[in-house]
Amino acid sequence: MSASAPLSHRRPTPLREFLYGSPYYPEHWDAATRAGDPALFRAAGWNVIRMAEFAWDVLEPREGVFDFSLFDETIARMGAVGIRTILCTPTATPPRWLTRDHPEVLRIDADGRRQEHGSRQHASHFSPIFRDYSRKITRAMAEHYRDNPHVIGWQTDNEFHCHFREDYNAATETAWHAWLRARFGGDIASLNRAWGTAFWANTYERFEDVVLPRNWRPTYANPAHWLDYQRFLSDGVTAFQRDQVEILRAAQPRWFVTHNGCFGSIDFRGEFTRDLDFLGYDSYPLFDYDPLTRADGHAFNLDHTRAYSGHFLILEQQSGAGGQGNYFHDKPEPGEMRRMAWTSIARGADGLLFFRERSCRFGAEEYWEGILDHDNVPRRRYREAARLGAELARVGRELLGSTVRIAVGVAGADFAVQHGHEPISHGLPSPKNMAEVVHGAFFRAGHAVGVVHPADSLAGLKLYVVPHFAIFDPAWVPALEKFVHEGGTLVVGARTACRDLRSNVVPDTLPGCLRGLVGASVEEYGRQNKPERRPLALRIDGVDTDTPTTLWYEQLVPDAAAGTEVVARWTTRHLAGSPAITRRALGRGQVLYVGAYLTREFTEAALMPLLARLGALPAPISTTPGVEVVERVHADGRLLRVLINHRDEAVRIPPPANARRELLADRALSADELLELEPNGIAIVA
Ligand code: GAL
């Protein structure tokens, strides 16, 4: 396979069959259990398993001595019943002989502590020795399996940067100096200027002297230094992955290559993702202990993943409670596991694997539940998985090729914007946190909302909200302007565009590179630390109540020449009477600048009503609270709507307009019937 289409939230995967199954760990089971598994899982509808991400010790028990027999046997037996295999490069867990003979490959954390053998992700991606071993095991596996008809694709490693992302290993420091030299064209003066090292005598004479940044040693560090370190970490893991991808593609071009997880310090809109066919994502909604907010967070995480590069494969979908160390999740109630899976599918998964086939009886995750319990007795989670398997066998193919259709986009999923916030947050929520807050407000109100990166196509959106992107790339501005000219409504939140891509403050009057488009400037800004002591509030024109603000205020000045009007004014303290929200009509659309933080309360009480008054709030696609509706549309216009009941009681709702058929029950819908959805119930209408 080959990835070619540009990264976009609307990019489908090239998968032609809906993949359904689980990770599978033959190294955890005796021969009798393994022998029974193919029939057991095939009966539940599995057509794929994923294997070997933690099995390097089995595959290469001694250096240079390979043993593929366990996986050969499993691939063949599973293949014989129609279950194909995704293999993984096993580099998240190097074997003991490697860490014993080469302790210098172990990662070192910010406190100088060497990571140890015994858990996972302990080897440095910057270590040339480890990279060499990674290439060797990848090559050995790729060559061994290149002609195996049952192997369809690969996952690189497992959840890069899941446990920690910084690396202070000696090899890392050497790589850092080489990276900086390349980035700054060998000119140390250019680094000094870019980072502003004139501050606190940071000036460097040679690249070899540039330290790896450690915040709080003893106090705050330089934000520009930190952001380049994040870019370096991302490039490092990308190079590590690329070694593997090149070997796999050379061995067998028909394989797809993906990776599971969207963790920090990786630029998923960069080369890391362009090297893959599509992204994979691991979905664990039960980490949110509050059943009432779980659906919001789950939807956001899926939308945020889709914003990087488009539709994805769920390589791990939580199937039971996770229990480890000091936590044990809620057990999904009957129907809940299937409902979580359908949510993932509705919002962008073109294939789904449940974590994991069966709970393991040993090791660090002996209470992470699988589809089967420790005693291998098929119970309700197995029956539920089998129900979903039967459904996907019927409707899975109909979903493939379609993409999620949204009307409201929230800016998120940018690497520099998110990591630039870390060393200089001012105690404010991060851009990703704020995107989630705004997304949640639209989600709960039933809107077709998603996350869209500012460099992505905004086609099809009616409304685009950029919550608080302190770092803002001027290259994004022309497309936003075009979006507005063509009829879109753009909402820009406070503090946007106050910093540049180096993470330095811009010299311009705020909102910096957006000032021309917004048609207003920021006269004064301030943090609200104890809003109850000095309360601030604004009032929207034509509304007779005030909306309090928290976190941040900005006093705005509209640009009369741009025709900008004031649509809300501050009503309190020294700000009273001054502009708080401006609106500029431009072409067929409009730009709103909001001089406050888009908290949940503010978004619900002020922003959404204001948009409604301006005729800029699209009609919601769900009008029943607690019922999520997601539209997946094909290029030829065919529309599938997934209805998901998150409530504890059954609901009866009118089917969406023009719905003729319900696909799961495979029946025609009559003109005036109400659709009944039991708790955790799903309907798919076409
Ligand atoms: C994932 C990881 C799996 C397993 C699972 C449950 O993040 O990829 O290997 O650890 O969590 O903890």
PDB file of C-alpha atoms and ligand atoms in Angstrom, residues 54 120 158-159 260 282 284 316 324 355 365 368, ligand 1:
ATOM      1  CA  PHE A  54       6.206  -7.398  23.033  1.00  0.00           C
ATOM      2  CA  ARG A 120       8.709  -1.450  28.639  1.00  0.00           C
ATOM      3  CA  ASN A 158       3.849   0.042  20.351  1.00  0.00           C
ATOM      4  CA  GLU A 159       2.543   3.429  21.475  1.00  0.00           C
ATOM      5  CA  ASN A 260      -0.967   2.759  17.388  1.00  0.00           C
ATOM      6  CA  ASP A 282      -5.859   2.932  20.969  1.00  0.00           C
ATOM      7  CA  TYR A 284      -9.555   3.529  26.329  1.00  0.00           C
ATOM      8  CA  GLU A 316      -6.865  -1.480  20.728  1.00  0.00           C
ATOM      9  CA  GLN A 324      -3.134  -2.167  37.127  1.00  0.00           C
ATOM     10  CA  PHE A 355      -7.782  -5.170  23.591  1.00  0.00           C
ATOM     11  CA  GLU A 365      -1.315  -6.304  33.274  1.00  0.00           C
ATOM     12  CA  TRP A 368      -6.384  -5.840  32.241  1.00  0.00           C
TER      13      TRP A 368
HETATM   14  C1  GAL B   1      -2.197   0.249  25.858  1.00  0.00           C
HETATM   15  C2  GAL B   1      -1.022  -0.587  25.396  1.00  0.00           C
HETATM   16  C3  GAL B   1      -1.259  -2.064  25.628  1.00  0.00           C
HETATM   17  C4  GAL B   1      -1.739  -2.273  27.024  1.00  0.00           C
HETATM   18  C5  GAL B   1      -3.004  -1.475  27.236  1.00  0.00           C
HETATM   19  C6  GAL B   1      -3.616  -1.676  28.592  1.00  0.00           C
HETATM   20  O1  GAL B   1      -1.859   1.567  26.046  1.00  0.00           O
HETATM   21  O2  GAL B   1      -0.759  -0.398  24.038  1.00  0.00           O
HETATM   22  O3  GAL B   1      -0.050  -2.764  25.427  1.00  0.00           O
HETATM   23  O4  GAL B   1      -0.737  -1.902  27.904  1.00  0.00           O
HETATM   24  O5  GAL B   1      -2.701  -0.124  27.085  1.00  0.00           O
HETATM   25  O6  GAL B   1      -2.830  -1.119  29.601  1.00  0.00           O
END
